[in-house]
Coordinates of C-alpha atoms in Angstrom, one line a residue:
X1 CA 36.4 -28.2 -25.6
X2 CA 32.4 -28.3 -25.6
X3 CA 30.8 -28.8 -29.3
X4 CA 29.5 -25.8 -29.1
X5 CA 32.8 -23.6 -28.6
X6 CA 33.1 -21.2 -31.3
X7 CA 35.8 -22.6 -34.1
X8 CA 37.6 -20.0 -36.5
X9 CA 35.8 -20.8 -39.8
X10 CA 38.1 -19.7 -43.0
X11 CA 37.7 -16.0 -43.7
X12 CA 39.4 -15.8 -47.4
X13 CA 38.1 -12.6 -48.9
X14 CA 38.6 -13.4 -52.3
X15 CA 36.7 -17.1 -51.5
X16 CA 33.8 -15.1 -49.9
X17 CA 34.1 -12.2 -53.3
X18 CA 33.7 -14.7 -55.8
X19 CA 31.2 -16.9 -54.0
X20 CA 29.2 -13.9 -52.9
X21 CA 27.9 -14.4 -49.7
X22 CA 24.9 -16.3 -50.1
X23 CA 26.5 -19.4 -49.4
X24 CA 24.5 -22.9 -49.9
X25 CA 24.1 -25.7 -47.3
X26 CA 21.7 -28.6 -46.1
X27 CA 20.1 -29.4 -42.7
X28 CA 22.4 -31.3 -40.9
X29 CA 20.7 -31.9 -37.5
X30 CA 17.3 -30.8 -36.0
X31 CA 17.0 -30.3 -32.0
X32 CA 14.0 -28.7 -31.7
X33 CA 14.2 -24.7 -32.1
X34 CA 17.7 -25.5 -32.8
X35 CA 19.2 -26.3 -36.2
X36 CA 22.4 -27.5 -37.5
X37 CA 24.0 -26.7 -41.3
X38 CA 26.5 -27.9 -42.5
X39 CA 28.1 -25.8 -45.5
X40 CA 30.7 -27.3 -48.2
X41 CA 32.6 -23.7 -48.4
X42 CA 32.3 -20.8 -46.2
X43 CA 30.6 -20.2 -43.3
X44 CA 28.1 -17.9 -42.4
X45 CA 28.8 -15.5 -39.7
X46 CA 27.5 -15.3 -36.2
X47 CA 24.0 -13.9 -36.5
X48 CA 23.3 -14.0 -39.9
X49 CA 20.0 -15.6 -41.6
X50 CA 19.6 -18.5 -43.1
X51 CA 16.6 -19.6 -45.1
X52 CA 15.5 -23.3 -45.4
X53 CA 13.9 -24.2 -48.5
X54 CA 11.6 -26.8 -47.4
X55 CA 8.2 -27.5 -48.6
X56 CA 5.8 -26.0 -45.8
X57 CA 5.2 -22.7 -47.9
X58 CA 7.0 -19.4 -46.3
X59 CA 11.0 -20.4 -46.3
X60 CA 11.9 -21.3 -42.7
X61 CA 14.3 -18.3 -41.1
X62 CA 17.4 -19.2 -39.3
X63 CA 19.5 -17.3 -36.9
X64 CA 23.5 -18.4 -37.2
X65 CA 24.4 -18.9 -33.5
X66 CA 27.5 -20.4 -33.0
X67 CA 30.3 -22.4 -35.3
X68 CA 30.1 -26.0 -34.1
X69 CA 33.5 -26.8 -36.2
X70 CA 34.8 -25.7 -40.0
X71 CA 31.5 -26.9 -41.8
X72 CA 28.9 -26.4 -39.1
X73 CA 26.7 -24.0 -37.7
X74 CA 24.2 -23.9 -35.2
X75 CA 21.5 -21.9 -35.8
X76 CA 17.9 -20.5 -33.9
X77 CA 15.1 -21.2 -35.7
X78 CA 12.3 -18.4 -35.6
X79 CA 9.5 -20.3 -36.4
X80 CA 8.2 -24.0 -35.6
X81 CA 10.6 -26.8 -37.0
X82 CA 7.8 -29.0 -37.3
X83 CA 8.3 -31.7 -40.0
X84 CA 12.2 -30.3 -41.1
X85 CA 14.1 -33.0 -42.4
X86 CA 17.7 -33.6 -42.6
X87 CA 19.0 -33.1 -45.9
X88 CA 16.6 -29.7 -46.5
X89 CA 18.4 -27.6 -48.6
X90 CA 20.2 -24.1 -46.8
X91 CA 20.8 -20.8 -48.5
X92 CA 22.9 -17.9 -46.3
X93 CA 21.2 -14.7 -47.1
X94 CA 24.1 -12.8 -46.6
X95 CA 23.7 -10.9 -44.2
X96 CA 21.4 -10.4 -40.7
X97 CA 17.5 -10.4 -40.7
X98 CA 15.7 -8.0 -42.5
X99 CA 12.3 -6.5 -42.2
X100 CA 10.3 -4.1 -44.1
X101 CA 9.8 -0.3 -42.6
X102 CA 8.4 2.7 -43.8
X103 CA 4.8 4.2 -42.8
X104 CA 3.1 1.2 -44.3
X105 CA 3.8 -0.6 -41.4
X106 CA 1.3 1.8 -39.7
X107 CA -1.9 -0.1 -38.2
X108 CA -0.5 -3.4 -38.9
X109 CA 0.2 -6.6 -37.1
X110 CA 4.0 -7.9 -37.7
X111 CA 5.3 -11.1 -36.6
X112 CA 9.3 -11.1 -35.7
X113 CA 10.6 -11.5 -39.5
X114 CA 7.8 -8.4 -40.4
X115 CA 5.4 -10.8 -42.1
X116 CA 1.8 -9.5 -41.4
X117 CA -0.5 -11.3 -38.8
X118 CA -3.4 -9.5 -39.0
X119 CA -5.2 -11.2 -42.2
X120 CA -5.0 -7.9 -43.9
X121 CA -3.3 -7.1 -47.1
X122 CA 0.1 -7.8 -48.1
X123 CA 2.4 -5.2 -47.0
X124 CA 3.1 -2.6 -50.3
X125 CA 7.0 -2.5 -51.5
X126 CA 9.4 -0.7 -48.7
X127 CA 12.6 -0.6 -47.7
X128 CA 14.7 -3.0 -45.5
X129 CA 16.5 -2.7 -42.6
X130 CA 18.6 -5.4 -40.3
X131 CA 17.2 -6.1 -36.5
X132 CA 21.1 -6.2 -35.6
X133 CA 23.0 -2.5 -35.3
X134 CA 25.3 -0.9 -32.8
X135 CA 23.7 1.6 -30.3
X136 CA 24.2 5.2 -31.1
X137 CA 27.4 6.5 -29.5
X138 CA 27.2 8.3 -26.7
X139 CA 28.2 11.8 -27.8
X140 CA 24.9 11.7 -30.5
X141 CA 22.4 10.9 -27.7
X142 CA 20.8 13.7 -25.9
X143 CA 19.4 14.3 -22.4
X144 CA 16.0 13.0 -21.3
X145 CA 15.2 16.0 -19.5
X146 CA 11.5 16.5 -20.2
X147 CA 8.8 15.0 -18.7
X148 CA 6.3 12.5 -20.6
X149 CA 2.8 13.0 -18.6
X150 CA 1.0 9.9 -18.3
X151 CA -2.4 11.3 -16.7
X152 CA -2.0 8.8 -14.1
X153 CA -1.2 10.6 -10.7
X154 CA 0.9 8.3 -8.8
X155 CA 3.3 8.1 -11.8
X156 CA 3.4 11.8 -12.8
X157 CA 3.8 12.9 -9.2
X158 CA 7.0 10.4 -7.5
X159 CA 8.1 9.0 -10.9
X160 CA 7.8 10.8 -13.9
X161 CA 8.7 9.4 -17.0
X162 CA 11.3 11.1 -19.2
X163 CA 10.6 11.7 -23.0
X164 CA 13.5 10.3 -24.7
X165 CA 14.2 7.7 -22.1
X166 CA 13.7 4.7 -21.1
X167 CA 10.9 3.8 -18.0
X168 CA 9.7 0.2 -16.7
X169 CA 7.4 -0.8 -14.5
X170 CA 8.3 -3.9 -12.0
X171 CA 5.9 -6.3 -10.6
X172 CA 4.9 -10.3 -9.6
X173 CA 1.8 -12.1 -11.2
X174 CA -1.2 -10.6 -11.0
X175 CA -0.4 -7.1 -9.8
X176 CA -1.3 -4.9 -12.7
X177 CA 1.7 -4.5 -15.3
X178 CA -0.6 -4.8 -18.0
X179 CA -3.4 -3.2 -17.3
X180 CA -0.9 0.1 -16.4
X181 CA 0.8 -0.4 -20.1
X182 CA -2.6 -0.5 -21.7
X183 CA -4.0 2.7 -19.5
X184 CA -1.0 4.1 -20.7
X185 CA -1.3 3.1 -24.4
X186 CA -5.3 4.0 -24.3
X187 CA -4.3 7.5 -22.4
X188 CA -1.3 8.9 -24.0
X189 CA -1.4 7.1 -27.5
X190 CA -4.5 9.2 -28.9
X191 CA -3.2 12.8 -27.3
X192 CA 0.5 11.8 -28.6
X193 CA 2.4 13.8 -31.5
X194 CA 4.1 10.4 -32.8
X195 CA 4.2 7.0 -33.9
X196 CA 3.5 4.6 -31.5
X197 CA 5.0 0.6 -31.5
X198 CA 3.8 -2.3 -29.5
X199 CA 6.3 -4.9 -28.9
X200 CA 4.4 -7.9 -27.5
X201 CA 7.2 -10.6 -26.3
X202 CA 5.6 -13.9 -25.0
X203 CA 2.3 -11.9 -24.9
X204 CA -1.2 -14.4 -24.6
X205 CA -3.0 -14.7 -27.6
X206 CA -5.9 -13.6 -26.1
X207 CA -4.2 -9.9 -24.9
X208 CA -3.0 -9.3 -28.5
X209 CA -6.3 -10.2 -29.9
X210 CA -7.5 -7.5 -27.1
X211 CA -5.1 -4.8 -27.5
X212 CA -5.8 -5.2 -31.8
X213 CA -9.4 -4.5 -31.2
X214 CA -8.8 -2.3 -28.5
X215 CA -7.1 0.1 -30.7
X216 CA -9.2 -0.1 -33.5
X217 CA -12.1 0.7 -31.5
X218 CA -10.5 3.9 -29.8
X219 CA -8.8 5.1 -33.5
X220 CA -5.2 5.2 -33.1
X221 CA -3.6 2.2 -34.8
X222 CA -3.2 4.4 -38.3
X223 CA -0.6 5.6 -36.4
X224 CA 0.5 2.3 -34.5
X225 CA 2.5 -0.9 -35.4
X226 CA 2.2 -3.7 -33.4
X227 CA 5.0 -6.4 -33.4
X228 CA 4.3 -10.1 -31.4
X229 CA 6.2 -13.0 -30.5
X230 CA 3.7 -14.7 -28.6
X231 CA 3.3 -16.9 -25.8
X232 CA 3.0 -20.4 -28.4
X233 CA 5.9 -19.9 -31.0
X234 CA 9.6 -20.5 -30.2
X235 CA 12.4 -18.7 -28.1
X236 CA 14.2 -17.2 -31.0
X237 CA 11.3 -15.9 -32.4
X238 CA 10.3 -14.5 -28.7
X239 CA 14.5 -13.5 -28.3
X240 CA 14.1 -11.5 -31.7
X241 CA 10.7 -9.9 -31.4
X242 CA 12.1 -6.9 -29.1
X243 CA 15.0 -5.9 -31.7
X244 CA 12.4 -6.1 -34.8
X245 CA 9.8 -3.6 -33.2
X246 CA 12.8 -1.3 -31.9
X247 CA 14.3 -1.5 -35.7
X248 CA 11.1 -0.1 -36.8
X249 CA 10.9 2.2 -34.4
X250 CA 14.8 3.5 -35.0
X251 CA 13.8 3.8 -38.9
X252 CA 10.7 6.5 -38.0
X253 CA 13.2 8.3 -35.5
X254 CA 16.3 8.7 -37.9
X255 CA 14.3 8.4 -41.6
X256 CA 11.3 10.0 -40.5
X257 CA 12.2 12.3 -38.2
X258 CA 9.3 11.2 -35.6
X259 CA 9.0 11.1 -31.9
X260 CA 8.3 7.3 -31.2
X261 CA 6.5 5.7 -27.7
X262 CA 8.1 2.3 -28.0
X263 CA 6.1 0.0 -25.7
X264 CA 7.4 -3.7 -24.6
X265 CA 5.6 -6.0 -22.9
X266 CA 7.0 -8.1 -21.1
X267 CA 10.9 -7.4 -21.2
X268 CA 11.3 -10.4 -18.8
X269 CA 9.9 -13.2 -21.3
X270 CA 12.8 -11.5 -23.9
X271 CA 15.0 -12.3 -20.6
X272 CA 13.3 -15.7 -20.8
X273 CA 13.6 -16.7 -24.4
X274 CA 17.6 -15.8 -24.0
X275 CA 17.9 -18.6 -21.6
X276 CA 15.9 -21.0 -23.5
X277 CA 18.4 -20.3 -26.6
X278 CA 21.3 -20.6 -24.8
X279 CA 20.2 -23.6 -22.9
X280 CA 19.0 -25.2 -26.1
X281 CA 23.3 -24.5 -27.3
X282 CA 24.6 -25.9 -24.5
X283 CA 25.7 -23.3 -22.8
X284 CA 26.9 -23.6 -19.0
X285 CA 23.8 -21.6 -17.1
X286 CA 25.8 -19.1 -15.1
X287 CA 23.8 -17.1 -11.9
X288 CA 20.1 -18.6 -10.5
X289 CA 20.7 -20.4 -14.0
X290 CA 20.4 -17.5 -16.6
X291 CA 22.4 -17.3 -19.8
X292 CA 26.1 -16.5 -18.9
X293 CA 25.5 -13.8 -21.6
X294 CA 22.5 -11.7 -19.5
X295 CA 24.0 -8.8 -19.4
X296 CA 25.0 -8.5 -22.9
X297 CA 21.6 -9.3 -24.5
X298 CA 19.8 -6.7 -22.0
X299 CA 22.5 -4.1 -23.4
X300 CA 22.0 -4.7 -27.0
X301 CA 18.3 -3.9 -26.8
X302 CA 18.2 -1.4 -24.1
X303 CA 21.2 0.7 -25.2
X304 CA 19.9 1.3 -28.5
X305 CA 16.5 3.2 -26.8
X306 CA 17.7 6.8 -27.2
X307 CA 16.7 10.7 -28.4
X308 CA 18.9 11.0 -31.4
X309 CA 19.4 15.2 -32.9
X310 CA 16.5 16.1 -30.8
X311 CA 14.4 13.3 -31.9
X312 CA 13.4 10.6 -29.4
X313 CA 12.5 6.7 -29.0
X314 CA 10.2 7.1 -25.5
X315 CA 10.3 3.4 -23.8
X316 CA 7.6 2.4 -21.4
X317 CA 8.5 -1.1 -20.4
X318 CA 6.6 -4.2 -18.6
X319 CA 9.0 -6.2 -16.6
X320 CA 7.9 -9.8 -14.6
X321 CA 9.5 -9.8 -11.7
X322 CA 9.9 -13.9 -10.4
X323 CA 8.6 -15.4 -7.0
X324 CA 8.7 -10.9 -6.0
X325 CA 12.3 -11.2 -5.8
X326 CA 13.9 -7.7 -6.5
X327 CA 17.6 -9.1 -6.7
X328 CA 16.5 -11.4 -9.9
X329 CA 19.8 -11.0 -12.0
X330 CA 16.9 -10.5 -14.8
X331 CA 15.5 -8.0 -13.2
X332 CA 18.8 -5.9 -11.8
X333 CA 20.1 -6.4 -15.4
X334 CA 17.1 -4.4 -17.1
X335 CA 17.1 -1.9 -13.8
X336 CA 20.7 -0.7 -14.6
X337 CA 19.8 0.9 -18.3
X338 CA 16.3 3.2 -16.9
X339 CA 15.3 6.0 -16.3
X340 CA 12.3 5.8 -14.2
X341 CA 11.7 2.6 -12.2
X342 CA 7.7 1.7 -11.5
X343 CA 7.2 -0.8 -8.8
X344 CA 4.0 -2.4 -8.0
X345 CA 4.0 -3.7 -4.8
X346 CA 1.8 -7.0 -3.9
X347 CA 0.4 -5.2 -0.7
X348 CA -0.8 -2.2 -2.3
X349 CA -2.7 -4.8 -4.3
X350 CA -3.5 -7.0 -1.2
X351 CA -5.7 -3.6 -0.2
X352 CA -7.4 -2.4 -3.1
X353 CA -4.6 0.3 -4.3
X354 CA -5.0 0.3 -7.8
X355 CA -2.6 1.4 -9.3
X356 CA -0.6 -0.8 -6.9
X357 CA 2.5 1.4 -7.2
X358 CA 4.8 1.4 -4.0
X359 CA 5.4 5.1 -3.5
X360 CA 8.6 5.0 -1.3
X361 CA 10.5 2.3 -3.7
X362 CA 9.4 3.8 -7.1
X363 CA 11.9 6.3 -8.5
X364 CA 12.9 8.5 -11.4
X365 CA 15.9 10.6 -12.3
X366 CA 13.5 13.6 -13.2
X367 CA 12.2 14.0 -9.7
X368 CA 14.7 17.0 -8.8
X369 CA 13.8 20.6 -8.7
X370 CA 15.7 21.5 -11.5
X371 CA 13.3 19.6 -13.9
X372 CA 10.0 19.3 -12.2
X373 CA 9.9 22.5 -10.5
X374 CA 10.8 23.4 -6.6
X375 CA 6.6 23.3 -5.9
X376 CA 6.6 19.1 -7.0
X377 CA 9.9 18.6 -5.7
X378 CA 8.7 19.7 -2.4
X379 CA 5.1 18.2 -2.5
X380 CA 6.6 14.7 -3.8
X381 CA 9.0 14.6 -0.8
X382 CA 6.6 15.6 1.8
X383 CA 4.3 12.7 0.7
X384 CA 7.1 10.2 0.8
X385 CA 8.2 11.1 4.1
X386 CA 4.2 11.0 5.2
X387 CA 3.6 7.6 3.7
X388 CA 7.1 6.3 5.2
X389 CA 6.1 7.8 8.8
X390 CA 2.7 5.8 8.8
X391 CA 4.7 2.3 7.8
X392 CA 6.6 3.0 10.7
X393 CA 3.6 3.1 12.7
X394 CA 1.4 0.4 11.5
X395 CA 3.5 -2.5 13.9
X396 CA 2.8 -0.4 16.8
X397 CA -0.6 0.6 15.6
X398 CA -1.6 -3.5 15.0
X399 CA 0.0 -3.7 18.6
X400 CA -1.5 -1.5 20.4
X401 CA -3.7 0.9 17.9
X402 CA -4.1 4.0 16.9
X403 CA -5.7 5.6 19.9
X404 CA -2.6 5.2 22.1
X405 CA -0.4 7.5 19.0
X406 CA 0.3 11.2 19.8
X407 CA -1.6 14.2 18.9
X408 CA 1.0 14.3 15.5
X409 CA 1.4 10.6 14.7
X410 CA -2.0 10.2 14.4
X411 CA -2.2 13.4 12.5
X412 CA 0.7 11.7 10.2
X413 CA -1.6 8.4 10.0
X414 CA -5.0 10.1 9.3
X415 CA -3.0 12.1 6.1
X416 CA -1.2 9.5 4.7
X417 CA -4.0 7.2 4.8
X418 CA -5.7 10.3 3.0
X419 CA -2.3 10.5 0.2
X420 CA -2.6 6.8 -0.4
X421 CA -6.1 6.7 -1.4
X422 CA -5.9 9.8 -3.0
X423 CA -3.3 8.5 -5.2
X424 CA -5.5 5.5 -6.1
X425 CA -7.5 5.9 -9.6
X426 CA -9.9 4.1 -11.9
X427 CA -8.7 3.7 -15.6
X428 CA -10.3 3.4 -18.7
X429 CA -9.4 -0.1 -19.4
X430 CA -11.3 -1.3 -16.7
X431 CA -14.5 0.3 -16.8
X432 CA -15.8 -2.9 -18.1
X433 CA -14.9 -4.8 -14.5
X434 CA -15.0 -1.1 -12.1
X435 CA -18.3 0.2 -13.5
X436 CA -16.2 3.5 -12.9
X437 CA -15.4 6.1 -15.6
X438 CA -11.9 6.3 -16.2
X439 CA -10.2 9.7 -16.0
X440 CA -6.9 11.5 -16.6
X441 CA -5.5 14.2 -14.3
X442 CA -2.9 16.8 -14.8
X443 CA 0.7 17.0 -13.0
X444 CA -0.7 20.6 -11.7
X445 CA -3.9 19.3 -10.5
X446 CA -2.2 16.0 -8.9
X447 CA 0.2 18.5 -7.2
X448 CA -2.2 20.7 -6.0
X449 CA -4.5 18.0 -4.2
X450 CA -1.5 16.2 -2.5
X451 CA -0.8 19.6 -1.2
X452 CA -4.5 20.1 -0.3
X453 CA -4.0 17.0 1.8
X454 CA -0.7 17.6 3.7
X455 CA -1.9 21.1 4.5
X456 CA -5.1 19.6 6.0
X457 CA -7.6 20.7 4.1
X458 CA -9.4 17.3 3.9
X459 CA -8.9 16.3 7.4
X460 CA -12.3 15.8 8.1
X461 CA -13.0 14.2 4.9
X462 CA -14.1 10.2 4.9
X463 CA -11.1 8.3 3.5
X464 CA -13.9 7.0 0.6
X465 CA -14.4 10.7 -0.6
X466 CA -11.0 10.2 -1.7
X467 CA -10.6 6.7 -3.1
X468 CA -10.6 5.9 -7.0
X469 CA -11.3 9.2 -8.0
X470 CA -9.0 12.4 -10.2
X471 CA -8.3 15.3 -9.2
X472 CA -9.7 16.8 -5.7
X473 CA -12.0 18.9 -7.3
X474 CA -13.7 15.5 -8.7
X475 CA -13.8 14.6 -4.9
X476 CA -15.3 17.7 -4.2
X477 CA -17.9 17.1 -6.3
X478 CA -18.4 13.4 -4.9
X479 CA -18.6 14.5 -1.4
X480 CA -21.0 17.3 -2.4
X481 CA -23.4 14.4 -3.6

């Protein structure tokens, strides 16, 4: 049997009673992030926290992961082990982490045990609550049948995001998740009837230090908390960060009775961090050598993203997708619990198509007449099945080009080249890089100029009248000048 097998520990109740639950230990072995106690009595139970006394001032949090034998545990440290000794004295807390919530969390910067980061004041007295809790069951949880508009066209028209659900947005290096997250933050957060929380896992310091400022400059972190585990600090703390800022969020949903836009970026570094735990415990790797417990760790934070009595957690998620490979047991284990499914394709990027999101493989559950409206339903369709005509063409056109199409392939072409740059649009965030105002457009103005397009009406338009601008009455206005 490996070391780190899991070994029945004595479970006497009366023991546990009169001891109380804050059992005492010392450092028995450091490995890096991991640690192991050893305990005289009782152990602690799988995930609880343990807090190391040493003398590096802010106790030193431990996460119980697995019972080495009948007086050892090993544990995931979630901060630096730097200078831990053996010997360090260990008390159990008795029970899972805890972090402060309540509205004085809003406009703050948390770290994954909700100590602030942000060189501000100390947080005032508030309630706890544990990062570890079951999902709610199934027959509490309510349909995510409306529609969240984002103000971005591409999204709003083929896959609209559901309020109350969960939505992520798929892509390699270097094809736009973030900037789309913070276009979203900086377009929906100020307009939005809620609290909003920002869960940065193995985020750069430097995009942290942007997005802080970045708020504060546009006015809406009063009503935003921001949660990080960056890039620098160790997996647990980057494993643990996700559950912290969805605790919070959970605690304004059911205590508060708010509407929450829980934002995560980037789901795969939580993916990430997992693996680097359970490597670091000697677990076997199972598939393309993830954690054998993938699945499980990607249900215990997605599951618990849910409208609750008519009040809703809203996820927009940032997932990494490695080398662009779609069939990443990372990436097909986050893709089975959404919603709406944003992906950003490499090409679109390759040719200036910002947002680069791929029209035919992007996809929502909302997208049926019943929700959307017949009108969208039919307009989305007819611009899927133009844009998937002209890749059809584009071997044949490279081959021989487009003068030898017919009358109604080049028809096809001309439009859909139209659709794609029509769907194309500068944002706010990048102003700074564009030199191009950002804007917002409506679903009902997004609909209406796809169906200006397909319906000819800007056949004899230059393809630039279209590109990076809003709605067609913006490129109106451009051609006009």
């Amino acid at each position: 049997m490996s070391p780190v097998d899991s070994i029945d520990a004595p479970t006497d109740t009366t023991e546990r009673t009169e001891r109380g639950t804050r059992a005492e230990g010392h450092v028995a072995a450091v490995r890096g992030a991991v640690v192991d106690v050893a305990f005289s009595g009782v152990l602690p139970e799988i995930e609880e926290a343990l807090s190391v006394e040493w003398d590096r001032g802010a106790p030193l949090l431990l996460e119980v992961a697995a019972h080495v034998d009948t007086r050892t545990v090993r544990c995931v440290a979630l901060a630096p082990t730097g200078g831990l000794a053996r010997g360090v004295p260990v008390r159990a807390t008795g029970g899972p982490i805890s972090i402060p919530v309540g509205d004085g969390l809003q406009g703050r910067l948390l770290d994954v045990t909700g100590a602030v980061r942000d060189d501000g004041p100390p947080l005032p007295e508030m309630p706890r609550a544990k990062i570890h809790r079951a999902a709610p069951p199934l027959i509490k949880r309510n349909a995510a049948t409306a529609i969240f508009e984002t103000g971005i066209k591409v999204i709003d028209l083929l896959a609209p995001l559901p309020e109350g659900g969960k939505a992520a947005m798929f892509g390699g290096a270097g094809v736009g998740k973030t900037v789309v997250v913070m276009e979203l933050i900086h377009s929906m957060v100020a307009t939005y009837n809620g609290i909003s929380v920002f869960a940065g896992i193995g985020e750069r310091s430097r995009e942290g230090h942007e997005l802080l400022h970045e708020m504060k400059d546009s006015g809406v972190l009063d009503r935003t908390v921001l949660v990080f585990g960056q890039m620098n600090e160790p997996p647990g703390a980057r494993w643990r960060v996700g559950l912290t800022a969805l605790t919070i969020a959970e605690h304004f949903r059911d205590t508060k009775r708010q509407n929450v836009l829980l934002l995560m970026d980037n789901v795969f570094r939580f993916v990430q961090a997992g693996s680097e735990v359970s490597g670091l415990l000697g677990r076997l790797p199972s598939r393309v050598g993830y954690q054998p417990t993938l699945a499980t760790e990607v249900a215990a934070l997605e599951e618990r993203i849910a409208s609750v009595d008519g009040v809703s957690i809203t996820a927009i998620e940032a997932v990494y997708v490695p080398a662009d490979d779609f069939t990443d047991p990372a990436v097909t284990a986050i893709s089975a619990h959404l919603d709406s499914m944003i992906i950003l394709s490499r090409g679109m990027a390759a040719e200036g198509m910002y947002p680069a999101v791929d029209p035919l493989a992007s996809s929502s559950v909302l997208l049926d007449p019943s929700v959307v409206g017949a009108e969208h339903f039919a307009v989305a369709d007819r611009v899927r099945s133009t844009i998937a005509h002209y890749r059809e063409l584009q071997d044949i056109i490279s081959l021989i080009g487009i003068e030898e199409l017919s009358a109604a392939d080049r028809l096809a072409v001309n439009r859909a080249r139209r659709l794609q740059r029509f769907l194309t649009q500068p944002f706010a965030v990048t102003e700074a890089f564009t030199g191009i105002k950002g804007c917002s457009v409506s679903r009902a103005d997004t609909v209406a100029g796809c169906k200006a397009i397909l319906d000819g009406e800007c056949d004899d338009w230059d393809e630039s009248d279209l590109y990076m601008t809003g709605s067609l009455a913006d490129a109106r206005g451009r051609r006009k000048t």
